[in-house]
XYZ file of C-alpha atoms in Angstrom:
206
model
C -44.095 4.678 17.318
C -44.819 3.734 20.951
C -42.141 5.254 23.500
C -40.125 2.090 24.733
C -36.981 1.578 26.862
C -35.293 -1.185 29.165
C -35.718 -4.648 27.637
C -37.859 -3.559 25.185
C -35.694 -0.688 23.515
C -34.456 -1.013 19.900
C -35.316 -0.394 16.080
C -35.134 -4.114 15.244
C -37.327 -6.708 16.643
C -35.516 -9.531 15.850
C -32.202 -8.140 17.577
C -34.567 -7.755 20.705
C -35.845 -11.304 20.276
C -32.009 -12.423 20.110
C -31.241 -10.624 23.161
C -34.133 -11.826 25.329
C -33.248 -15.623 23.939
C -29.732 -15.267 24.981
C -30.711 -14.047 28.595
C -33.034 -17.434 28.754
C -30.525 -19.382 27.586
C -28.645 -18.507 30.652
C -31.430 -18.942 32.794
C -33.892 -21.801 31.775
C -32.756 -25.053 33.133
C -34.226 -26.736 29.916
C -34.963 -25.632 26.255
C -34.829 -22.325 26.251
C -35.591 -22.406 22.365
C -38.888 -24.213 22.905
C -42.066 -22.942 21.041
C -45.641 -23.722 21.191
C -46.226 -23.740 17.187
C -49.781 -23.421 16.043
C -51.425 -24.196 12.552
C -54.409 -24.945 11.240
C -55.509 -28.241 9.224
C -57.623 -28.131 6.080
C -60.767 -27.946 7.965
C -59.926 -24.831 9.763
C -59.086 -26.925 12.984
C -56.128 -25.710 15.030
C -53.429 -27.695 16.123
C -50.304 -26.825 18.577
C -47.441 -28.524 19.814
C -43.944 -27.906 21.244
C -41.008 -27.464 18.715
C -37.539 -26.093 19.171
C -36.698 -22.920 17.558
C -33.155 -23.247 16.039
C -32.416 -19.695 14.706
C -33.631 -16.070 15.008
C -32.110 -14.421 11.837
C -31.602 -10.899 11.879
C -29.963 -9.650 8.727
C -30.723 -5.822 9.462
C -32.961 -3.197 8.733
C -35.757 -4.947 10.738
C -36.153 -7.681 8.629
C -35.194 -11.510 9.618
C -37.166 -14.612 10.501
C -37.427 -17.459 12.692
C -36.313 -20.958 11.598
C -37.222 -24.525 13.038
C -36.919 -27.840 11.384
C -39.054 -30.935 11.012
C -40.268 -33.809 8.837
C -42.398 -32.243 5.771
C -44.637 -34.974 5.903
C -45.595 -34.633 9.543
C -48.798 -33.167 10.268
C -47.307 -29.567 11.220
C -45.253 -29.794 7.879
C -48.668 -30.747 5.870
C -50.784 -28.016 7.303
C -47.946 -25.372 7.074
C -47.290 -25.982 3.498
C -51.362 -26.003 2.821
C -51.734 -22.796 4.716
C -48.614 -20.865 4.317
C -48.899 -19.512 7.667
C -48.147 -20.344 11.038
C -47.829 -18.856 14.419
C -46.062 -19.668 17.840
C -45.347 -18.383 21.417
C -42.446 -18.680 23.228
C -42.763 -18.392 26.951
C -39.775 -18.247 29.471
C -40.966 -18.893 33.149
C -37.729 -17.799 34.559
C -37.881 -14.398 33.017
C -41.535 -13.769 32.993
C -41.517 -12.925 29.613
C -42.979 -14.324 26.167
C -42.742 -13.402 22.612
C -45.628 -14.229 20.197
C -45.377 -14.263 16.427
C -47.602 -14.918 13.509
C -46.428 -14.652 9.791
C -46.097 -16.449 6.596
C -43.750 -19.451 6.127
C -41.395 -20.857 3.371
C -39.466 -24.091 3.028
C -35.619 -23.692 4.084
C -34.371 -27.028 2.474
C -30.990 -25.748 1.080
C -27.545 -25.623 2.431
C -28.597 -23.964 5.438
C -30.707 -27.109 6.332
C -28.015 -29.456 5.411
C -25.632 -27.835 7.724
C -28.320 -27.972 10.661
C -28.981 -31.703 10.090
C -25.303 -32.608 9.769
C -25.015 -30.801 13.242
C -27.254 -33.135 14.941
C -25.993 -36.335 16.516
C -25.907 -39.305 14.537
C -28.829 -41.210 16.300
C -30.847 -37.934 15.776
C -30.154 -37.820 12.024
C -30.998 -41.591 11.657
C -34.245 -41.222 13.481
C -35.434 -38.425 11.076
C -35.039 -41.203 8.541
C -36.729 -43.897 10.559
C -39.654 -42.059 11.725
C -42.538 -41.518 9.410
C -43.600 -38.751 11.461
C -47.439 -38.249 12.758
C -48.313 -41.280 10.965
C -49.617 -44.654 12.795
C -47.298 -47.033 14.622
C -48.094 -50.552 15.615
C -45.370 -50.679 18.193
C -41.868 -49.434 19.397
C -40.220 -52.587 18.293
C -41.276 -51.674 14.680
C -39.687 -48.120 15.095
C -36.487 -49.629 16.601
C -36.601 -52.105 13.364
C -36.531 -49.329 10.929
C -33.892 -47.544 13.193
C -31.511 -50.512 12.424
C -32.597 -50.538 8.893
C -31.730 -47.217 7.896
C -28.472 -47.432 10.042
C -27.151 -50.259 7.781
C -28.649 -48.509 4.682
C -27.184 -44.916 5.397
C -24.264 -45.771 7.625
C -22.573 -43.333 9.788
C -23.074 -40.467 7.920
C -26.377 -40.036 6.312
C -27.266 -37.188 4.077
C -30.367 -35.312 5.054
C -33.633 -36.510 3.871
C -35.335 -35.077 1.033
C -38.513 -35.103 2.977
C -37.006 -33.360 6.174
C -35.860 -30.003 6.507
C -36.379 -26.571 7.703
C -39.550 -23.875 7.755
C -38.839 -20.341 7.959
C -41.500 -17.976 9.547
C -41.308 -14.447 8.061
C -43.288 -12.454 10.762
C -45.814 -9.920 10.235
C -46.548 -9.636 13.532
C -44.268 -10.161 17.074
C -45.618 -9.340 20.287
C -43.140 -8.896 23.224
C -44.611 -9.481 26.539
C -43.257 -8.759 30.144
C -44.896 -9.465 33.362
C -46.167 -6.662 35.597
C -47.171 -6.293 39.026
C -50.727 -7.075 39.763
C -51.382 -8.195 36.430
C -50.221 -5.034 34.856
C -48.303 -6.573 32.105
C -45.973 -4.728 29.672
C -46.938 -5.455 25.896
C -45.613 -3.944 22.684
C -46.660 -5.080 19.632
C -44.855 -4.735 16.020
C -47.012 -5.024 12.979
C -46.922 -4.677 9.203
C -49.076 -5.554 6.463
C -46.603 -7.909 4.645
C -43.095 -9.018 5.100
C -41.506 -5.923 3.205
C -43.287 -3.132 4.848
C -42.316 -1.344 7.737
C -42.914 -2.127 11.275
C -45.731 -0.091 13.317
C -45.143 -0.595 17.142
C -47.607 -0.065 19.901
C -48.266 -0.491 23.283
C -51.192 -2.807 23.998
C -53.202 -2.949 27.345
C -52.502 -6.011 29.573
């Protein structure tokens, strides 16, 4: 295992990620939990977009996952379901650090998803019902009319839509990167063949 110290120290990459996130939340002016999520379509064409990471799970023993939420019928939802894999990068300009993740995906559409949905603002919950995400839209007035319609239908306490929920990324690769002088950056890569294997850690060239 590569010799590590300072901000890279620790035997659990998910705890390291949580610590970096906590630092970023204190310094980043906006959306410290923003990630650039990458998927591929059925033709192998890559896709990327910004989403908000909602949880870094770290139950112990180097096991854990990264969780975000979306409309399952969206482009990213369909691509994730088809491939069963996804990747993302999280970059913090204030800290001059980033985390890269690649892994296998699974739905989170149980009580955890219900709880997160319930924690959102009412307008966001109604918006999830109203938006046919990633599909063509003739105009904003059409969208607002749909918002009014679902508001009348679902009221002030809408249940989570069956087409909306979470995805959990169970990583097989996590890379921690920190800016170095003269572009001699520090990079440590955690790798394993399957999500149940032990981690192997190595330092990478900048």
